[in-house]
Coordinates of C-alpha atoms in Angstrom, one line a residue:
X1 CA -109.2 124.9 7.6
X2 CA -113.1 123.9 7.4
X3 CA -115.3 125.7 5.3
X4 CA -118.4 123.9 3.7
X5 CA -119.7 120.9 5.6
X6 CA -122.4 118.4 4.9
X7 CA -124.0 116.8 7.6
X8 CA -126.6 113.5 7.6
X9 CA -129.0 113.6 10.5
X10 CA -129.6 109.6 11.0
X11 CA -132.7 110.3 13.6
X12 CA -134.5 112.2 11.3
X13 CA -137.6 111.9 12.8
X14 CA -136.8 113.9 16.2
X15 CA -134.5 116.2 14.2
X16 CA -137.8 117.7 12.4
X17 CA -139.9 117.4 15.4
X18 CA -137.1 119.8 17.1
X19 CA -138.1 122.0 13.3
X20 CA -141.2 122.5 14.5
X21 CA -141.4 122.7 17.9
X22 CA -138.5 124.7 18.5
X23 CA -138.1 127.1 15.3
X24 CA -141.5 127.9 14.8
X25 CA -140.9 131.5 13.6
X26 CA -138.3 130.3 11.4
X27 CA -139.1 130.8 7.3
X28 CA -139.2 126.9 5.7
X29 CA -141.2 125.9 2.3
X30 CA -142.8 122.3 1.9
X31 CA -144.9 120.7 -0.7
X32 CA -148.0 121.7 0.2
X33 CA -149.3 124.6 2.0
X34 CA -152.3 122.5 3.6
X35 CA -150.0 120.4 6.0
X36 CA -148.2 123.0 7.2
X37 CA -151.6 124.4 8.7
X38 CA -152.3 121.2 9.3
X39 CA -155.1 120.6 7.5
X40 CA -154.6 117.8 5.5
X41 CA -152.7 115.3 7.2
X42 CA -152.6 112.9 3.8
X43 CA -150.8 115.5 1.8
X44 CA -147.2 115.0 1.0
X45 CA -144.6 117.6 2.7
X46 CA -141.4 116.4 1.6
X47 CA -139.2 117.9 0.7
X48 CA -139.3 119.9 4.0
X49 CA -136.2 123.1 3.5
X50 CA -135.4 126.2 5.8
X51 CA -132.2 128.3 6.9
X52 CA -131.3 129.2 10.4
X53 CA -128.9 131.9 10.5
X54 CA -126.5 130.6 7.3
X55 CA -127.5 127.2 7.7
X56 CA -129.8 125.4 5.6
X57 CA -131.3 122.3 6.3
X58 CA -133.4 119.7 4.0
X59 CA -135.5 116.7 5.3
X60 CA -136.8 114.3 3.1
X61 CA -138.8 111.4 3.8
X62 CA -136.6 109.4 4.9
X63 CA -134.0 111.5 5.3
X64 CA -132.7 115.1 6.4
X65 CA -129.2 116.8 6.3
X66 CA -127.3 120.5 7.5
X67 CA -125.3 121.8 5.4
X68 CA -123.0 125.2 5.8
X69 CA -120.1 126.9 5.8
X70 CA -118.3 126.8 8.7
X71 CA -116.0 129.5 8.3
X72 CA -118.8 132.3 7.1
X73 CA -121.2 131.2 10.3
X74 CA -118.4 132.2 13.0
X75 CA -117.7 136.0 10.6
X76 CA -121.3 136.6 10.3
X77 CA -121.7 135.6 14.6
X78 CA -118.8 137.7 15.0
X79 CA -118.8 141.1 12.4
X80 CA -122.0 140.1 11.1
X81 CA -119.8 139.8 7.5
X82 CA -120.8 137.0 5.0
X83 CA -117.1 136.5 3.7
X84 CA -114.9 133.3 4.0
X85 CA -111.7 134.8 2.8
X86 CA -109.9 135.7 6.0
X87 CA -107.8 133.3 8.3
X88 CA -110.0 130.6 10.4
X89 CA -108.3 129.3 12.7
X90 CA -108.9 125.7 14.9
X91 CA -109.8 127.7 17.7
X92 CA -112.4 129.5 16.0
X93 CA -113.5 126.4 14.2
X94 CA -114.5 124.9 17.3
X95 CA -116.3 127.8 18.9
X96 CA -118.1 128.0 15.1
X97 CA -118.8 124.0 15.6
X98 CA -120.2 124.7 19.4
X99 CA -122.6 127.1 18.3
X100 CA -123.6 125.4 15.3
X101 CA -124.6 122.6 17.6
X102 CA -126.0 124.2 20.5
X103 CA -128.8 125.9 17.6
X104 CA -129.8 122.2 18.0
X105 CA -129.3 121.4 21.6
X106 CA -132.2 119.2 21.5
X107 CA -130.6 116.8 19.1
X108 CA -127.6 114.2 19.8
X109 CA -124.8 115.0 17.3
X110 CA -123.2 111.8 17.6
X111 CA -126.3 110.5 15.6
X112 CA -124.4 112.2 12.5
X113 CA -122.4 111.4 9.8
X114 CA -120.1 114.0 8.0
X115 CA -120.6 113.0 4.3
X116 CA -118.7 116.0 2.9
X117 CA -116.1 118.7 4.3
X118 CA -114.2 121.1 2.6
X119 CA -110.7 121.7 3.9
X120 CA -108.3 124.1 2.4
X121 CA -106.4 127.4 2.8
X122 CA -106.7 130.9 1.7
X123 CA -102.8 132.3 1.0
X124 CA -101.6 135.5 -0.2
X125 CA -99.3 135.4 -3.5
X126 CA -97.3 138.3 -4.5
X127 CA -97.6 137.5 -8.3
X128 CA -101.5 137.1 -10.6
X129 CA -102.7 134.1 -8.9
X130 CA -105.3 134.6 -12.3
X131 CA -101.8 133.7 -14.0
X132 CA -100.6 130.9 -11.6
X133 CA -104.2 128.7 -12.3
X134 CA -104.4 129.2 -15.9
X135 CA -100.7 129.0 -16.3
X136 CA -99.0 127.0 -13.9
X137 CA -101.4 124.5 -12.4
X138 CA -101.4 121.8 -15.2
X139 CA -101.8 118.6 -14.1
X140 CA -103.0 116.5 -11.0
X141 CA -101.6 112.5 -11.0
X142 CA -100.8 113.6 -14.8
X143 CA -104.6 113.9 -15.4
X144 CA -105.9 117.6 -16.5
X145 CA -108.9 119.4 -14.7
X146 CA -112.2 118.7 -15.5
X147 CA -113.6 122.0 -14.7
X148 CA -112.2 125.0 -15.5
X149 CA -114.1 128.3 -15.1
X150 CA -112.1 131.4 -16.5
X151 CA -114.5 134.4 -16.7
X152 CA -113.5 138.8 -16.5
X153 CA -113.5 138.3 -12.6
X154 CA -113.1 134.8 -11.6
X155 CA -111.2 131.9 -12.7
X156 CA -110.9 128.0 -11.1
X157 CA -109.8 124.7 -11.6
X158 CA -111.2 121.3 -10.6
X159 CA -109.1 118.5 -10.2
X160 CA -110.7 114.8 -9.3
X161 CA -109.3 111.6 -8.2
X162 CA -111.3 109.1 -6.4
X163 CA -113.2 110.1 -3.6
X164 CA -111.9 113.8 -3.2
X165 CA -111.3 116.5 -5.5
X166 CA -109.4 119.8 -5.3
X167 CA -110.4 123.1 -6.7
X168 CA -108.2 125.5 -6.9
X169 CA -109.4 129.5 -7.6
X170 CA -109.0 133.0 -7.6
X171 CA -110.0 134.4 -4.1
X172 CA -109.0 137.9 -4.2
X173 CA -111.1 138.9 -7.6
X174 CA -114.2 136.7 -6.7
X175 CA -114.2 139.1 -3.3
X176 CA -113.0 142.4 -4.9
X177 CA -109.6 142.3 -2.7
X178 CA -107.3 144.6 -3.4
X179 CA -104.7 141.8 -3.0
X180 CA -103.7 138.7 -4.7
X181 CA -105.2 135.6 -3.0
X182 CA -105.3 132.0 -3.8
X183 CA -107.8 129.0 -2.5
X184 CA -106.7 125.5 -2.6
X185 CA -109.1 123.3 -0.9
X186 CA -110.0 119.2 -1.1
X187 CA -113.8 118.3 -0.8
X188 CA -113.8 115.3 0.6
X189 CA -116.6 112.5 0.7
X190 CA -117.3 110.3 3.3
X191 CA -115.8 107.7 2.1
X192 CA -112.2 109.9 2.5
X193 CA -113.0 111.3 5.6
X194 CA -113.7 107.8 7.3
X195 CA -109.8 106.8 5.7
X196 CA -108.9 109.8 8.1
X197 CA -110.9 108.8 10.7
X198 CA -113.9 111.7 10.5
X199 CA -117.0 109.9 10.6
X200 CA -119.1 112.0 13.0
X201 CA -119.6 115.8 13.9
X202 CA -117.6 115.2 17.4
X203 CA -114.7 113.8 15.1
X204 CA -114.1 117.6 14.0
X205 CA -112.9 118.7 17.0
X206 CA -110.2 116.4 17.6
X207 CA -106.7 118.4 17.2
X208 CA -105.3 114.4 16.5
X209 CA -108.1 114.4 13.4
X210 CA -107.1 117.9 12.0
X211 CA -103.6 116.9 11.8
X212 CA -104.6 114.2 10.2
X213 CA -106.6 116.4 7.5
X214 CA -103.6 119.0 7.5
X215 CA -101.4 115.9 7.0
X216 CA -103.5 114.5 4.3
X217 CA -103.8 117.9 2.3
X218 CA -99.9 118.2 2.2
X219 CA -99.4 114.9 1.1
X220 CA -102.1 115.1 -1.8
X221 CA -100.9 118.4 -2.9
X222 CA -97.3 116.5 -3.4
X223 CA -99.2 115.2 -7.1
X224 CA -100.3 118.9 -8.8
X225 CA -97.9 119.2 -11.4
X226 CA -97.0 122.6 -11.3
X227 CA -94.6 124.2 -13.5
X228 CA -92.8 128.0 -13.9
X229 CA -93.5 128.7 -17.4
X230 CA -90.8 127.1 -20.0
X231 CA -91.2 129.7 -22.9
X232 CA -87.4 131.5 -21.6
X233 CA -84.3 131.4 -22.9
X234 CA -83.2 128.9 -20.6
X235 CA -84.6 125.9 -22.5
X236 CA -83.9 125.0 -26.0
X237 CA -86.1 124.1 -28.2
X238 CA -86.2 120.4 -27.7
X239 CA -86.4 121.0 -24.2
X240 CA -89.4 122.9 -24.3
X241 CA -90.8 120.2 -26.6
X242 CA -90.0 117.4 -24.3
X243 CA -91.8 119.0 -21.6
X244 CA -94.5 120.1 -23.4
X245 CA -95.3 116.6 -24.2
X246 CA -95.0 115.3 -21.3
X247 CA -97.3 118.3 -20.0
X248 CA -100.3 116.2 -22.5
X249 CA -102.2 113.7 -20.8
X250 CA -102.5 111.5 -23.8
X251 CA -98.5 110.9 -23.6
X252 CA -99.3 109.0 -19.9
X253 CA -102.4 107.3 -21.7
X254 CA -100.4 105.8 -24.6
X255 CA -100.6 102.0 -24.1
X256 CA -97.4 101.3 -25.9
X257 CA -95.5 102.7 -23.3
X258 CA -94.9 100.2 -20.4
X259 CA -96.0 101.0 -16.7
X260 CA -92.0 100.9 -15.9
X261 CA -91.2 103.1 -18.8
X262 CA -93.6 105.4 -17.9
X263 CA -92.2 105.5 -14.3
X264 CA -88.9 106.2 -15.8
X265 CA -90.2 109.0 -17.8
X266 CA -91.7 110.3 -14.9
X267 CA -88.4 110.4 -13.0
X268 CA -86.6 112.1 -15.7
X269 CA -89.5 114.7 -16.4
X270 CA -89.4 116.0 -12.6
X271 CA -85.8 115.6 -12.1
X272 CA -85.4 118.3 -15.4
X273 CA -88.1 120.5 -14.5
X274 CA -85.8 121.2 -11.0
X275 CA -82.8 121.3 -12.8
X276 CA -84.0 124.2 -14.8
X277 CA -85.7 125.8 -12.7
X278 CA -89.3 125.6 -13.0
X279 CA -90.4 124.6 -9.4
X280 CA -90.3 127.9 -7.5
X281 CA -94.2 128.4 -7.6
X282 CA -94.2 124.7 -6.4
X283 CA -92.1 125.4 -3.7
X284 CA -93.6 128.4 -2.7
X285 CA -96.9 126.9 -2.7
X286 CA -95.7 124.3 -0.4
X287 CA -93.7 126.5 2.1
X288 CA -96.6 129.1 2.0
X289 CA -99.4 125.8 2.9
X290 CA -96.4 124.9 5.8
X291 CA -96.6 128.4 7.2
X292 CA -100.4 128.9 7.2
X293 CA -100.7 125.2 9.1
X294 CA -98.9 126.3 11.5
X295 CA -100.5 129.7 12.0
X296 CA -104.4 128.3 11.8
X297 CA -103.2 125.0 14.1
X298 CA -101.7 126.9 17.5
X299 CA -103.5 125.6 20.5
X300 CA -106.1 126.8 21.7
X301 CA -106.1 127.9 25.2
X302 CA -109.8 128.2 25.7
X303 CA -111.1 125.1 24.3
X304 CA -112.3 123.7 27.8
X305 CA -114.2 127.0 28.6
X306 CA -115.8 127.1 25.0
X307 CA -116.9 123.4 25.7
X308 CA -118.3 123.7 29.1
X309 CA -120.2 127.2 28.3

């Protein structure tokens, strides 16, 4: 579901008049101490930066942007916890999204454009997900990471491809859980989200939009590469070579391999990695990402009251 957002304010002139004449209690720094006392009118201010609540907000010149995530704004309303690692479901999304912009009642949300969203799921595994990331996620569109972060407490991957990237990390050990949990979102840029039809804040709450997103994320997740380890006795040894190699990005960059080789090679390489077996984190993956859709995507029978309140 949503977790960090980025949203561009295009009247950013009456969004920092609303910064100052309604939040005028609220902590913010600026360039220069003098125009905030309004001394010295010349000086320059930008860039102007506060929080409200876990929001922060930046205006520039000629610009000014929100950004937040979603998920830890509705716990720390609710339980008063700063933690994103529990379910958040559309329902809650939306009441999070209502409040969010009712902190700026004075200011027309559909004079916004949502240039980044993060959309993903937390799910339990039963084995090290430390293990699965370093072990089993290998590949995205046969290209590697191009972050990888593996410290005592904390390991993730990045994978990019055009205008989205996934990351992939170890929820349960960045939080101290006493269980093992996995977080695979997409960041998405505008660009992305206006291919799925998200170009304003209102866009978010359309249940047609977060299928869409819930759609998209199953579909992109089809190209991780993600094999059961191959070092068992059911491989021989030039099995294990074969897929190791094809397990290197600079086999699918060779340039005298032809595009329909290539796509034959491909065929073969997936169709033995199910024959012997080495799908099942795959598959699990995908079945858990199925189940938790369906658990954070059940309608929600308040949404009129929680838009009319």
């Amino acid at each position: 579901m949503y977790d960090n957002i980025k949203i561009s304010i295009k009247e950013k002139h009456s969004f920092e008049e609303i910064i100052y004449n309604e939040f005028p209690d609220f902590n913010f720094t600026i360039n220069n101490g003098e125009i905030k006392n309004k001394k010295n009118t010349n000086a320059s201010i930008y860039p102007i930066k506060g929080n409200i609540d876990s929001m922060s907000y930046v205006i520039n010149k000629h610009t000014a942007y929100i950004e937040s995530s979603l998920h830890k704004y509705y716990n720390l309303a609710k339980t008063q916890e700063n933690i994103n690692y529990n379910n958040f479901t559309f329902c809650q999304a939306i009441e999070s999204l209502e409040r969010f912009r009712k902190t700026f009642k004075s200011y027309d949300f559909s004079d916004t454009k949502i240039t980044s969203l993060e959309f993903g799921f937390n799910i339990k595994m039963e084995s090290s997900v430390k293990e699965i990331i370093e072990k089993n996620f290998l590949l995205y569109k046969f290209r590697p990471h191009y972050v990888y972060e593996n410290k005592k407490d904390f390991i993730m991957k990045k994978f990019k491809s055009g205008n989205y990237l996934f990351k992939i990390y170890d929820k349960g050990r960045q939080n101290n859980l006493d269980y093992e949990l996995i977080r695979i979102e997409i960041k998405y840029n505008s660009k992305e989200l206006k291919k799925l039809k998200i170009i304003d804040y209102y866009d978010l709450y359309e249940p047609e939009k977060v299928k869409n997103l819930f759609n998209d994320f199953k579909e992109k997740f089809e190209h991780f590469i993600i094999v059961d380890t191959r070092f068992n006795n059911k491989l021989s040894k030039q099995e294990i070579e074969s897929i190791g190699n094809k397990l290197e990005y600079s086999y699918w960059k060779r340039k005298d391999i032809s595009y329909s080789t290539k796509y034959r090679h491909k065929k073969q390489f997936f169709s033995l990695l199910k024959e012997k077996g080495l799908t099942n984190i795959s598959e699990l993956l995908k079945e858990k990402i199925s189940q938790k859709i369906n658990l954070l995507s059940e309608s929600c029978k308040d949404l009129n009251n929680l838009l009319q309140n």
